[in-house]
Amino acid sequence: MIHGSCHCGAVTFELLEQPKWLTDCNCSVCRRIGALWAHADVGKIKVSCADDATIGYITGDKTLIIRSCKTCGSTTHWENLDPPRHKHMAVNCRMADPEDIASLRIRRFDGAENWEYLD
Ligand SMILES: [Zn+2]
């Protein structure tokens, strides 16, 4: 089980199943954040925080919202803005214990240009 937490601890998450890989995306947002995303169905990720603990950033085609801790600034996860149609979300595994993700494969994703994995 992979757990994550923002730096100050206000936002935590739990992955209820082991991800097959982590995604390193080169799009204009992800490359700035430096995130390693674990994608999963909404029901397989549990995020715990107060309702007002995060700030959200919506960009591009406005299909998802990227959430960061309001206190420490760590980007913890993103959610789809249309969950009935898109049941996926992702958590930033840079928030996890490095030992817990060390064995996971990291796949580079070309979100900037071709919207496909580069391996
Ligand atoms: Zn925080």
XYZ file of N, CA and C and ligand atoms in Angstrom:
358
model
N 0.847 -1.210 0.000
C 0.000 0.000 0.000
C 0.879 1.255 0.000
N 0.592 2.154 -0.902
C 1.368 3.392 -0.964
C 0.579 4.518 -0.300
N 1.243 5.192 0.631
C 0.662 6.349 1.289
C 1.453 7.573 0.862
N 0.785 8.698 0.840
C 1.494 9.929 0.556
C 0.981 11.034 1.453
N 1.794 12.062 1.573
C 1.414 13.209 2.382
C 2.121 14.436 1.856
N 1.411 15.562 1.839
C 2.088 16.815 1.513
C 3.106 17.110 2.605
N 3.932 18.119 2.414
C 5.037 18.331 3.359
C 4.554 18.624 4.772
N 3.483 19.395 4.891
C 3.012 19.770 6.233
C 2.035 18.751 6.820
N 1.555 17.836 5.996
C 0.690 16.772 6.516
C -0.800 17.071 6.463
N -1.185 18.205 5.900
C -2.606 18.560 5.868
C -3.386 17.727 4.847
N -2.676 17.262 3.825
C -3.319 16.456 2.775
C -2.607 15.104 2.710
N -3.369 14.033 2.842
C -2.771 12.699 2.745
C -3.562 11.872 1.743
N -2.917 10.851 1.209
C -3.632 9.936 0.327
C -3.151 8.513 0.522
N -3.969 7.614 0.055
C -3.698 6.195 0.149
C -4.106 5.567 -1.189
N -3.213 4.787 -1.742
C -3.543 4.027 -2.962
C -3.978 2.646 -2.522
N -5.199 2.275 -2.885
C -5.750 1.019 -2.392
C -5.271 -0.182 -3.200
N -4.667 0.080 -4.358
C -3.999 -1.012 -5.061
C -2.678 -0.512 -5.625
N -1.739 -1.444 -5.760
C -0.404 -1.099 -6.238
C -0.480 -0.642 -7.700
N 0.063 0.534 -8.039
C 0.033 0.953 -9.445
C 0.975 0.085 -10.286
N 0.625 -0.080 -11.567
C 1.495 -0.864 -12.455
C 2.735 -0.055 -12.821
N 2.586 1.251 -12.877
C 3.722 2.132 -13.153
C 3.388 3.534 -12.658
N 4.425 4.393 -12.643
C 4.240 5.813 -12.355
C 4.510 6.583 -13.640
N 3.796 7.678 -13.814
C 3.889 8.435 -15.058
C 4.632 9.749 -14.847
N 5.676 9.941 -15.653
C 6.464 11.174 -15.666
C 6.080 11.906 -16.949
N 5.221 12.912 -16.835
C 4.655 13.585 -18.001
C 5.398 14.897 -18.277
N 5.599 15.184 -19.558
C 6.375 16.369 -19.943
C 5.488 17.551 -20.350
N 4.200 17.500 -20.049
C 3.342 18.625 -20.447
C 3.724 19.870 -19.650
N 3.189 20.997 -20.065
C 3.648 22.267 -19.504
C 3.377 22.395 -18.004
N 2.372 21.705 -17.510
C 2.097 21.749 -16.074
C 2.949 20.723 -15.336
N 2.915 19.477 -15.796
C 3.585 18.397 -15.056
C 5.088 18.585 -14.966
N 5.694 19.120 -16.037
C 7.155 19.285 -15.969
C 7.534 20.338 -14.937
N 6.670 21.287 -14.706
C 6.960 22.297 -13.682
C 6.789 21.725 -12.280
N 5.770 20.888 -12.125
C 5.515 20.297 -10.811
C 6.568 19.245 -10.475
N 7.032 18.525 -11.496
C 7.960 17.422 -11.258
C 7.275 16.216 -10.658
N 6.012 16.043 -11.015
C 5.225 14.976 -10.401
C 5.544 13.607 -10.976
N 5.321 12.594 -10.173
C 5.282 11.201 -10.626
C 3.882 10.707 -10.318
N 3.070 10.601 -11.356
C 1.660 10.317 -11.141
C 1.377 8.818 -11.087
N 0.542 8.437 -10.137
C -0.071 7.104 -10.131
C -1.538 7.311 -10.451
N -1.972 6.764 -11.592
C -3.362 6.892 -12.012
C -4.160 5.706 -11.498
N -5.400 5.969 -11.147
C -6.271 4.870 -10.698
C -7.722 5.329 -10.780
N -8.614 4.349 -10.744
C -10.030 4.700 -10.649
C -10.256 5.459 -9.346
N -11.232 6.348 -9.395
C -11.521 7.191 -8.231
C -11.686 6.354 -6.959
N -12.332 5.218 -7.071
C -12.584 4.381 -5.897
C -11.353 3.712 -5.328
N -10.234 3.753 -6.057
C -9.013 3.079 -5.602
C -8.024 4.037 -4.959
N -8.408 5.301 -4.868
C -7.553 6.304 -4.228
C -8.370 7.012 -3.167
N -7.787 7.089 -1.975
C -8.480 7.783 -0.899
C -7.654 9.012 -0.520
N -8.209 10.198 -0.726
C -7.541 11.437 -0.322
C -8.220 11.937 0.939
N -7.420 12.299 1.922
C -7.973 12.814 3.173
C -7.431 14.202 3.452
N -8.346 15.155 3.593
C -7.962 16.517 3.972
C -9.228 17.300 4.286
N -9.058 18.420 4.936
C -10.199 19.297 5.179
C -10.689 19.864 3.844
N -11.960 20.232 3.789
C -12.545 20.734 2.540
C -11.778 21.928 1.974
N -11.242 22.754 2.868
C -10.572 23.982 2.405
C -9.043 23.862 2.466
N -8.519 22.629 2.481
C -7.071 22.445 2.655
C -6.279 22.626 1.371
N -6.957 22.569 0.217
C -6.216 22.634 -1.041
C -6.632 23.840 -1.881
N -5.733 24.185 -2.779
C -6.105 25.105 -3.859
C -6.127 24.292 -5.146
N -7.010 24.671 -6.055
C -7.131 23.933 -7.303
C -6.694 24.776 -8.472
N -6.083 24.113 -9.446
C -5.647 24.806 -10.661
C -6.254 24.097 -11.865
N -6.997 24.857 -12.653
C -7.644 24.305 -13.842
C -7.021 24.962 -15.059
N -6.586 24.159 -16.023
C -5.916 24.726 -17.182
C -6.297 23.964 -18.439
N -5.737 24.364 -19.553
C -5.910 23.647 -20.805
C -7.361 23.470 -21.191
N -7.734 22.239 -21.473
C -9.098 21.973 -21.936
C -10.090 21.848 -20.775
N -9.624 22.197 -19.577
C -10.497 22.258 -18.405
C -11.177 20.926 -18.076
N -10.444 19.835 -18.294
C -11.023 18.535 -17.971
C -10.644 18.073 -16.572
N -9.599 18.684 -16.001
C -9.205 18.242 -14.671
C -8.721 19.406 -13.820
N -8.691 19.142 -12.518
C -8.235 20.151 -11.566
C -7.053 19.577 -10.787
N -5.978 20.344 -10.757
C -4.765 19.923 -10.066
C -4.785 20.542 -8.682
N -4.652 19.706 -7.658
C -4.801 20.190 -6.288
C -3.468 20.218 -5.547
N -3.264 21.326 -4.844
C -2.059 21.503 -4.041
C -2.452 21.950 -2.643
N -1.619 21.591 -1.682
C -1.880 21.996 -0.295
C -1.782 23.511 -0.181
N -2.779 24.086 0.458
C -2.837 25.532 0.611
C -1.756 26.047 1.559
N -1.308 25.174 2.458
C -0.334 25.596 3.462
C 1.105 25.448 2.971
N 1.456 24.271 2.463
C 2.866 24.025 2.122
C 3.132 24.036 0.626
N 2.080 24.061 -0.199
C 2.272 24.183 -1.632
C 2.510 22.887 -2.380
N 2.628 21.774 -1.675
C 2.871 20.498 -2.369
C 1.689 20.143 -3.261
N 1.984 19.744 -4.500
C 0.921 19.273 -5.408
C 0.683 17.796 -5.133
N -0.514 17.486 -4.681
C -0.780 16.135 -4.195
C -1.549 15.249 -5.159
N -2.489 15.839 -5.925
C -3.316 14.985 -6.786
C -4.057 15.812 -7.821
N -4.639 15.115 -8.780
C -5.606 15.784 -9.649
C -6.874 14.945 -9.716
N -7.960 15.668 -10.025
C -9.266 15.022 -10.140
C -9.879 15.434 -11.470
N -10.671 14.553 -12.037
C -11.417 14.920 -13.232
C -12.581 15.798 -12.858
N -12.888 16.751 -13.709
C -14.013 17.648 -13.447
C -15.334 17.047 -13.923
N -15.256 15.944 -14.627
C -16.467 15.279 -15.103
C -16.388 13.793 -14.713
N -16.430 13.518 -13.401
C -16.189 12.137 -12.952
C -17.163 11.101 -13.510
N -18.417 11.460 -13.831
C -19.248 10.401 -14.421
C -18.696 9.885 -15.757
N -18.046 10.765 -16.508
C -17.482 10.347 -17.796
C -16.055 9.837 -17.659
N -15.298 10.439 -16.751
C -13.894 10.071 -16.595
C -13.662 9.670 -15.142
N -13.591 8.389 -14.927
C -13.565 7.905 -13.548
C -12.149 7.818 -12.972
N -11.172 8.372 -13.706
C -9.801 8.295 -13.227
C -9.386 9.560 -12.482
N -8.410 9.384 -11.612
C -7.737 10.509 -10.991
C -6.277 10.071 -10.811
N -5.462 10.929 -10.220
C -4.068 10.540 -9.998
C -3.533 11.229 -8.767
N -2.592 10.553 -8.125
C -1.894 11.148 -6.989
C -0.416 11.270 -7.341
N 0.215 12.274 -6.757
C 1.624 12.537 -7.005
C 2.469 11.718 -6.029
N 3.119 10.680 -6.554
C 3.863 9.771 -5.678
C 5.190 10.348 -5.203
N 5.501 11.581 -5.596
C 6.613 12.287 -4.949
C 6.271 12.563 -3.484
N 4.998 12.437 -3.136
C 4.546 12.636 -1.754
C 4.717 11.370 -0.922
N 5.093 10.281 -1.578
C 5.220 8.995 -0.883
C 6.646 8.796 -0.359
N 6.802 7.816 0.492
C 8.134 7.434 0.960
C 8.913 6.895 -0.248
N 10.098 7.462 -0.529
C 10.849 7.002 -1.703
C 11.071 5.491 -1.734
N 11.231 4.883 -0.576
C 11.437 3.428 -0.535
C 10.219 2.665 -1.033
N 9.045 3.233 -0.798
C 7.819 2.534 -1.174
C 7.561 2.555 -2.678
N 8.201 3.500 -3.382
C 7.979 3.566 -4.831
C 9.228 3.178 -5.625
N 10.305 2.825 -4.901
C 11.597 2.580 -5.562
C 11.520 1.457 -6.589
N 10.689 0.472 -6.346
C 10.657 -0.695 -7.243
C 9.707 -0.495 -8.421
N 8.963 0.601 -8.418
C 7.966 0.790 -9.481
C 8.606 1.316 -10.759
N 8.090 0.827 -11.856
C 8.517 1.304 -13.161
C 8.045 2.741 -13.362
N 8.916 3.566 -13.963
C 8.538 4.936 -14.299
C 8.448 5.042 -15.811
N 7.274 5.446 -16.304
C 7.069 5.573 -17.755
C 6.965 7.045 -18.118
N 7.734 7.458 -19.106
C 7.685 8.844 -19.583
C 6.512 8.995 -20.544
N 5.714 10.019 -20.297
C 4.530 10.262 -21.110
C 4.681 11.596 -21.829
N 4.431 11.565 -23.123
C 4.567 12.779 -23.927
C 3.244 13.545 -23.940
N 2.969 14.207 -22.831
C 1.743 14.996 -22.747
C 1.864 16.323 -23.486
N 3.099 16.711 -23.818
C 3.324 17.987 -24.501
C 2.955 17.912 -25.973
N 3.244 16.795 -26.622
C 3.074 16.717 -28.075
C 2.073 15.644 -28.508
N 2.445 14.397 -28.326
C 1.693 13.314 -28.989
C 0.716 12.556 -28.096
N 0.717 12.901 -26.806
C -0.230 12.272 -25.891
C -0.129 10.751 -25.909
N 1.134 10.263 -25.791
C 1.338 8.816 -25.714
C 2.603 8.531 -24.928
N 2.717 7.297 -24.436
C 3.907 6.909 -23.704
C 5.086 6.786 -24.660
N 6.284 7.097 -24.152
C 7.460 7.147 -24.996
C 8.243 5.834 -24.973
N 7.709 4.801 -24.301
C 8.430 3.519 -24.307
C 7.679 2.464 -25.100
Zn 0.734 20.779 3.251
